Amino acid sequence: MDIQRLISDRARAIDASGIRRIFDLGARLTNPINLSIGQPDFPVPEPIKRAAIRAIETDCNGYTPTQGVAPLLAKVTHWLKTDLGWDAQPAGGAGEGQPSALITTGTSGALSLAFAALLNPGNEAIIPDPYFVAYPHLCALAGARAVLCDTGDDLRMTAARVEPLITERTKLVLLNSPSNPCGVVSTPEECRDLLELCRAKGVLLISDEIYDEFTYPEFALDRAAGDASLARCPSPARLPGACDDVLLIRGFGKTYACTGWRLGYCAGPSALIAQMAKIQQYTFVCAPSALQHGAAECFGVDMSDQVHEYQRRRDYVVGRLAPLTDVPTPGGAFYAFPKVPARLGLSDAEFVERCVDRNVLIIPGSVFSTRTDRVRISYATSMDRLEEGLDVICELMS
Ligand code: PMP
């Protein structure tokens, strides 16, 4: 059979070659200094592991309600109240004007459902450039077009940069703060201006906050006494009435090092969450059952030591790179996004090749962007390995 003839245009429209090339490069190296990784290097905290194991052993292994298991939803809605002042209810249970919450299969699940629920063929979604690799492809899968917002040399997605891109085809603007790959954290003013713009234009603001707990103190909001969060990341979701106009997407994978558990959640206008829950029912069905019970323990676990350790690594990386090149100080997440110094006369891919020749794996910026002048360095790796990697990178940048 000619399988190629049967493949959809939708599938063909996805070009995964950029990121695949990096995986291929990594596979060729023996014990590389891998600074390409997008997940934390610490283990899942014990109480969270225990709760998941307990759930398996007590036979919590079947389907769950599509909106999520009650104990996790209770923790999530409580947290939305504490952190944002939102009175969210589990999907299907919200009253008139109340926001809803839905447990999803990773933040990717929430993004896919949101795009499926919002985008028609021909619609446009405005995303930052540089962007998390999946964004344009998830738009394409929904038949829509990702419109890239050039975030300039400071890598900031501002209302002034977004406004000229909004057309009658625009359905949503996607903000990612702290950002992958740049580590940029939006200021409260930037969040406010973006939300005001979206409201004025009648488009939804989606806030992908998967790295929210990795917001370093100089870029975070002050915490209230007794606040259980590690850091309060500036967010459009904190603005008055935001739950009517913002779809908030957060995850568990990065904060608690359980990326493979495929767990996230979203909250926002109940009419939208209802559509997303309906689509989840017939696609993902529900998030992994036992692991949802594990995640219900997350909110009681203190991760501040891990985040402080990442802050220490960030300071180390920026301290090494700043004398050699332009590197915005990451306000959050665990990536640095320095420029390849122009004096080297190398593209990002050429610079990465030189690093790979020295057994160091980093990612060319062009995997995340139309620009070719930066590279992404993940510092989610041990300090020893980081030092070895930075020795090579700094030598090549000198
Ligand atoms: N958004 C951003 C900005 C990310 O960096 C990632 C993962 N790297 C995701 C979403 C997807 O996360 P998940 O594993 O929870 O689907």
Coordinates of C-alpha atoms and ligand atoms in Angstrom, one line a residue:
M1 CA 0.0 0.0 0.0
D2 CA 1.2 3.5 -0.7
I3 CA 1.0 4.9 2.8
Q4 CA 2.5 8.2 1.7
R5 CA -0.6 8.9 -0.4
L6 CA -2.7 8.4 2.7
I7 CA -0.8 10.9 4.9
S8 CA -2.8 14.1 5.6
D9 CA -1.6 17.6 4.6
R10 CA -1.9 18.5 8.2
A11 CA 0.7 16.0 9.2
R12 CA 2.9 16.9 6.3
A13 CA 2.8 20.6 7.3
I14 CA 4.7 19.8 10.5
D15 CA 8.5 20.1 10.0
A16 CA 10.2 18.6 13.1
S17 CA 13.6 18.5 11.4
G18 CA 15.3 21.2 13.5
I19 CA 14.8 19.6 16.8
R20 CA 15.3 16.1 15.4
R21 CA 18.8 17.1 14.2
I22 CA 19.7 17.9 17.7
F23 CA 18.4 14.6 19.0
D24 CA 20.4 12.9 16.3
L25 CA 23.5 14.8 17.2
G26 CA 23.1 13.9 20.8
A27 CA 22.7 10.2 20.0
R28 CA 26.0 10.3 18.1
L29 CA 28.0 11.5 21.2
T30 CA 29.2 9.4 24.0
N31 CA 28.4 10.9 27.4
P32 CA 28.0 14.4 26.1
I33 CA 27.8 17.5 28.3
N34 CA 24.2 17.9 27.6
L35 CA 23.0 21.5 28.0
S36 CA 20.1 21.0 25.7
I37 CA 17.7 19.5 28.2
G38 CA 14.3 21.0 29.0
Q39 CA 13.6 19.3 32.3
P40 CA 14.9 19.6 35.8
D41 CA 17.7 17.3 37.0
F42 CA 16.4 16.7 40.5
P43 CA 14.2 13.7 41.5
V44 CA 10.5 13.9 42.0
P45 CA 10.1 14.8 45.7
E46 CA 9.4 11.7 47.9
P47 CA 5.8 12.6 49.1
I48 CA 4.7 13.0 45.5
K49 CA 6.2 9.7 44.5
R50 CA 4.6 8.0 47.5
A51 CA 1.2 9.4 46.8
A52 CA 1.3 8.1 43.2
I53 CA 2.5 4.7 44.3
R54 CA -0.2 4.6 46.9
A55 CA -2.8 5.4 44.3
I56 CA -1.7 2.6 42.1
E57 CA -1.7 0.2 45.0
T58 CA -5.1 1.2 46.1
D59 CA -6.5 0.6 42.7
C60 CA -6.9 4.2 41.5
N61 CA -6.0 3.0 38.0
G62 CA -9.2 3.5 36.0
Y63 CA -10.5 6.4 34.0
T64 CA -11.1 9.5 35.9
P65 CA -13.7 12.2 35.3
T66 CA -12.4 14.1 32.3
Q67 CA -12.0 17.3 34.3
G68 CA -9.7 15.5 36.8
V69 CA -9.9 13.7 40.2
A70 CA -11.6 15.5 43.0
P71 CA -8.6 15.7 45.4
L72 CA -6.4 17.3 42.7
L73 CA -9.1 19.7 41.5
A74 CA -9.7 20.8 45.1
K75 CA -6.0 21.6 45.5
V76 CA -5.8 23.4 42.1
T77 CA -8.9 25.5 42.7
H78 CA -7.7 26.4 46.2
W79 CA -4.4 27.5 44.8
L80 CA -6.1 29.6 42.1
K81 CA -7.9 31.3 44.9
T82 CA -4.8 31.8 47.1
D83 CA -2.5 32.8 44.3
L84 CA -4.8 34.8 41.9
G85 CA -8.0 35.4 43.8
W86 CA -9.9 33.3 41.2
D87 CA -13.1 31.5 42.4
A88 CA -12.6 28.7 39.9
Q89 CA -14.8 25.6 40.0
P90 CA -14.0 22.2 38.3
A91 CA -15.1 22.1 34.7
G92 CA -18.9 21.5 34.5
G93 CA -19.5 22.9 38.0
A94 CA -19.0 26.6 37.5
G95 CA -21.9 29.0 38.2
E96 CA -22.8 32.0 36.0
G97 CA -19.7 34.2 35.5
Q98 CA -17.4 31.9 37.4
P99 CA -14.2 30.5 35.8
S100 CA -13.6 26.8 35.4
A101 CA -10.5 24.6 35.9
L102 CA -9.5 21.4 34.0
I103 CA -6.7 18.9 34.6
T104 CA -4.9 18.2 31.3
T105 CA -2.3 15.8 30.0
G106 CA 0.6 18.2 30.4
T107 CA 0.5 21.8 29.4
S108 CA 0.8 20.5 25.9
G109 CA -2.6 18.9 26.4
A110 CA -4.1 22.2 27.5
L111 CA -2.6 24.0 24.6
S112 CA -3.9 21.5 22.1
L113 CA -7.4 21.6 23.5
A114 CA -7.4 25.4 23.6
F115 CA -6.3 25.6 20.0
A116 CA -8.8 23.0 18.9
A117 CA -11.6 24.8 20.8
L118 CA -10.7 28.3 19.4
L119 CA -9.1 28.1 16.0
N120 CA -10.8 27.6 12.7
P121 CA -8.9 27.1 9.4
G122 CA -7.8 30.5 8.3
N123 CA -7.6 31.9 11.9
E124 CA -4.4 33.4 13.3
A125 CA -2.7 33.0 16.7
I126 CA -0.1 35.5 17.7
I127 CA 2.9 33.8 19.4
P128 CA 6.3 35.2 20.5
D129 CA 9.4 34.8 18.3
P130 CA 11.4 33.1 19.8
Y131 CA 8.8 30.5 20.8
F132 CA 8.5 27.1 22.5
V133 CA 9.0 24.7 19.6
A134 CA 5.5 23.2 19.7
Y135 CA 3.5 26.4 19.4
P136 CA 3.5 26.9 15.6
H137 CA 2.9 23.2 15.0
L138 CA -0.1 23.1 17.4
C139 CA -1.5 26.0 15.5
A140 CA -0.9 24.2 12.2
L141 CA -2.7 21.1 13.5
A142 CA -5.7 23.2 14.2
G143 CA -5.5 24.5 10.6
A144 CA -4.6 28.0 11.7
R145 CA -1.6 30.2 11.1
A146 CA 0.9 31.2 13.8
V147 CA 1.8 34.8 13.4
L148 CA 5.2 35.5 14.9
C149 CA 5.7 38.5 17.1
D150 CA 9.3 39.7 16.7
T151 CA 10.3 40.4 20.3
G152 CA 13.4 42.4 19.3
D153 CA 16.8 42.4 20.9
D154 CA 15.4 42.5 24.4
L155 CA 13.2 39.4 23.6
R156 CA 10.1 40.9 25.2
M157 CA 6.6 40.4 24.0
T158 CA 5.0 43.8 24.5
A159 CA 1.6 45.2 23.5
A160 CA 3.3 47.6 21.1
R161 CA 4.9 44.7 19.3
V162 CA 1.7 42.7 19.2
E163 CA -0.8 45.4 18.2
P164 CA 0.2 45.8 14.6
L165 CA -0.2 42.0 14.1
I166 CA -3.8 41.8 15.2
T167 CA -6.3 41.3 12.3
E168 CA -9.9 40.3 12.0
R169 CA -8.6 36.7 11.7
T170 CA -6.8 36.8 15.1
K171 CA -8.4 34.6 17.8
L172 CA -5.7 34.6 20.5
V173 CA -2.4 36.0 21.7
L174 CA -0.1 33.6 23.5
L175 CA 2.2 34.9 26.2
N176 CA 4.8 32.6 27.7
S177 CA 6.5 34.0 30.9
P178 CA 8.9 32.9 32.2
S179 CA 9.8 32.0 28.6
N180 CA 11.3 29.1 26.9
P181 CA 13.9 29.6 25.3
C182 CA 14.7 33.1 26.5
G183 CA 14.1 33.0 30.3
V184 CA 12.4 36.4 30.0
V185 CA 9.8 37.2 32.7
S186 CA 7.2 39.8 31.7
T187 CA 6.8 42.8 34.0
P188 CA 3.4 43.5 35.6
E189 CA 3.0 46.5 33.3
E190 CA 3.7 44.4 30.2
C191 CA 1.1 41.9 31.4
R192 CA -1.4 44.7 32.0
D193 CA -0.8 46.4 28.6
L194 CA -1.2 43.1 26.8
L195 CA -4.4 42.2 28.5
E196 CA -5.8 45.7 27.9
L197 CA -4.9 45.3 24.2
C198 CA -6.5 41.9 23.9
R199 CA -9.7 43.1 25.6
A200 CA -9.9 46.1 23.3
K201 CA -9.5 43.8 20.3
G202 CA -11.8 41.0 21.6
V203 CA -9.1 38.3 21.4
L204 CA -8.2 35.8 24.1
L205 CA -4.9 36.1 26.0
I206 CA -3.5 32.7 26.7
S207 CA -0.8 32.7 29.4
D208 CA 1.5 29.7 29.4
E209 CA 3.0 29.7 32.9
I210 CA 4.6 26.3 33.0
Y211 CA 7.8 27.8 34.5
D212 CA 5.9 30.1 37.0
E213 CA 7.6 28.7 40.1
F214 CA 11.0 29.2 38.5
T215 CA 10.8 33.0 38.8
Y216 CA 13.9 34.4 40.4
P217 CA 13.5 36.9 43.2
E218 CA 14.6 40.1 41.4
F219 CA 11.9 39.5 38.7
A220 CA 9.1 38.2 41.1
L221 CA 6.4 40.0 42.9
D222 CA 6.6 40.5 46.6
R223 CA 5.0 37.6 48.5
A224 CA 2.4 38.1 51.1
A225 CA 3.0 36.7 54.6
G226 CA 2.2 33.0 54.7
D227 CA 2.1 32.7 50.9
A228 CA 3.1 29.1 50.0
S229 CA 4.4 29.9 46.6
L230 CA 8.1 29.9 45.8
A231 CA 7.7 33.0 43.8
R232 CA 4.9 35.0 42.5
C233 CA 5.4 35.4 38.8
P234 CA 3.9 38.6 37.2
S235 CA 0.9 37.4 35.2
P236 CA -2.0 38.8 33.3
A237 CA -4.1 36.4 35.3
R238 CA -3.6 38.6 38.4
L239 CA -5.3 41.6 37.0
P240 CA -8.9 42.4 38.1
G241 CA -11.5 40.5 36.1
A242 CA -8.8 38.5 34.2
C243 CA -10.6 35.2 34.6
D244 CA -13.1 36.4 32.0
D245 CA -10.4 37.1 29.4
V246 CA -7.4 35.0 30.1
L247 CA -6.8 31.3 29.7
L248 CA -4.2 30.3 32.3
I249 CA -2.1 27.2 31.6
R250 CA 0.2 25.8 34.2
G251 CA 2.0 22.5 34.7
F252 CA 3.5 20.2 37.2
G253 CA 6.3 18.6 35.1
K254 CA 8.9 21.4 35.4
T255 CA 8.4 22.4 39.0
Y256 CA 8.3 18.9 40.5
A257 CA 10.5 17.2 37.8
C258 CA 7.8 14.9 36.6
T259 CA 7.6 15.9 33.0
G260 CA 6.9 12.3 32.0
W261 CA 3.8 12.2 34.1
R262 CA 2.0 14.4 31.6
L263 CA 0.1 16.6 33.9
G264 CA -1.0 20.2 33.7
Y265 CA -4.0 22.3 34.3
C266 CA -5.8 25.2 32.9
A267 CA -8.4 27.7 34.1
G268 CA -10.4 30.4 32.4
P269 CA -13.8 31.4 31.1
S270 CA -16.2 28.4 31.8
A271 CA -17.7 28.5 28.2
L272 CA -14.2 27.9 26.8
I273 CA -13.2 25.3 29.4
A274 CA -16.5 23.4 28.7
Q275 CA -15.5 23.1 25.0
M276 CA -12.0 22.0 25.9
A277 CA -13.3 19.4 28.4
K278 CA -15.6 18.1 25.7
I279 CA -12.7 17.7 23.3
Q280 CA -10.6 16.1 26.0
Q281 CA -13.4 13.6 26.7
Y282 CA -13.0 12.3 23.1
T283 CA -9.2 12.6 22.7
F284 CA -7.0 12.3 25.8
V285 CA -10.1 11.1 27.8
C286 CA -8.4 12.1 31.1
A287 CA -5.0 12.8 32.6
P288 CA -3.1 9.7 34.0
S289 CA -5.2 8.6 37.0
A290 CA -2.7 7.5 39.7
L291 CA -0.4 10.4 38.8
Q292 CA -3.1 12.9 39.4
H293 CA -3.3 11.6 42.9
G294 CA 0.5 12.1 43.1
A295 CA 0.2 15.6 41.8
A296 CA -2.4 16.4 44.5
E297 CA 0.6 16.3 47.0
C298 CA 2.6 18.9 44.9
F299 CA 1.1 21.9 46.5
G300 CA 2.3 21.0 50.0
V301 CA 6.0 20.4 48.9
D302 CA 8.6 23.1 49.4
M303 CA 10.7 23.4 46.3
S304 CA 12.6 26.5 47.3
D305 CA 16.0 24.7 47.7
Q306 CA 15.8 23.5 44.1
V307 CA 14.8 26.9 42.8
H308 CA 17.6 28.6 44.7
E309 CA 20.0 26.1 43.3
Y310 CA 18.9 26.9 39.8
Q311 CA 19.3 30.6 40.6
R312 CA 22.9 29.9 41.6
R313 CA 23.5 28.1 38.3
R314 CA 21.9 30.9 36.4
D315 CA 24.2 33.4 38.1
Y316 CA 27.1 31.3 37.2
V317 CA 26.1 30.9 33.5
V318 CA 25.4 34.7 33.1
G319 CA 28.6 35.5 35.0
R320 CA 30.7 33.5 32.5
L321 CA 28.9 34.6 29.4
A322 CA 28.3 38.3 30.0
P323 CA 31.9 39.4 29.4
L324 CA 31.9 37.7 26.1
T325 CA 28.4 38.3 24.5
D326 CA 24.9 39.7 24.9
V327 CA 23.0 37.5 27.3
P328 CA 19.8 38.8 28.9
T329 CA 19.7 37.7 32.6
P330 CA 17.1 35.0 32.7
G331 CA 14.3 36.1 35.1
G332 CA 12.9 32.6 35.2
A333 CA 12.9 29.1 33.7
F334 CA 16.3 27.4 33.3
Y335 CA 17.6 28.6 30.0
A336 CA 20.1 31.2 28.9
F337 CA 19.7 32.6 25.4
P338 CA 23.0 34.3 24.5
K339 CA 24.0 35.7 21.1
V340 CA 26.7 34.0 19.1
P341 CA 29.2 36.9 19.1
A342 CA 29.1 38.6 15.7
R343 CA 32.9 38.8 15.6
L344 CA 33.0 35.0 15.2
G345 CA 31.2 35.2 11.8
L346 CA 29.2 32.0 12.7
S347 CA 25.6 31.2 12.4
D348 CA 23.9 29.6 15.4
A349 CA 24.0 26.2 13.8
E350 CA 27.7 26.5 12.9
F351 CA 28.5 27.5 16.5
V352 CA 26.5 24.5 17.8
E353 CA 28.5 22.2 15.5
R354 CA 31.7 23.5 17.0
C355 CA 30.3 22.8 20.5
V356 CA 29.2 19.3 19.4
D357 CA 32.7 18.7 18.1
R358 CA 33.8 19.3 21.7
N359 CA 31.1 17.0 23.1
V360 CA 28.9 19.8 24.3
L361 CA 25.2 19.8 23.3
I362 CA 23.3 23.0 23.1
I363 CA 20.4 24.1 20.8
P364 CA 20.6 26.6 17.9
G365 CA 18.2 29.5 18.4
S366 CA 16.8 28.9 14.9
V367 CA 15.0 25.9 16.3
F368 CA 12.9 28.3 18.2
S369 CA 13.0 31.4 15.9
T370 CA 13.3 32.9 12.5
R371 CA 16.5 34.4 13.8
T372 CA 19.8 32.6 13.6
D373 CA 22.0 34.6 16.0
R374 CA 21.5 33.0 19.4
V375 CA 21.8 29.6 21.1
R376 CA 19.9 28.0 24.0
I377 CA 21.9 26.8 27.0
S378 CA 19.9 24.8 29.6
Y379 CA 21.4 25.0 33.1
A380 CA 19.2 22.2 34.4
T381 CA 22.3 20.1 34.9
S382 CA 24.8 19.6 37.7
M383 CA 27.2 22.4 38.5
D384 CA 30.2 20.2 37.5
R385 CA 28.9 19.5 34.1
L386 CA 27.8 23.1 33.7
E387 CA 31.4 24.3 34.5
E388 CA 32.8 21.8 31.9
G389 CA 30.3 22.9 29.3
L390 CA 30.8 26.6 29.9
D391 CA 34.6 26.2 29.7
V392 CA 34.1 24.9 26.1
I393 CA 31.4 27.5 25.2
C394 CA 33.4 30.4 26.6
E395 CA 36.6 29.3 24.8
L396 CA 34.7 29.1 21.5
M397 CA 33.1 32.5 22.1
S398 CA 36.5 34.2 22.9
Ligands
PMP1 N1 5.1 25.3 27.3 C1 6.4 25.6 27.4 C2 6.9 27.0 27.3 C3 7.4 24.6 27.5 O1 8.7 24.9 27.6 C4 6.9 23.3 27.5 C5 7.9 22.1 27.7 N2 9.1 22.2 27.4 C6 5.5 23.0 27.4 C7 4.7 24.1 27.3 C8 5.0 21.6 27.4 O2 5.0 21.1 28.7 P1 4.4 19.7 29.1 O3 5.5 18.7 29.2 O4 3.7 20.0 30.4 O5 3.4 19.4 28.1

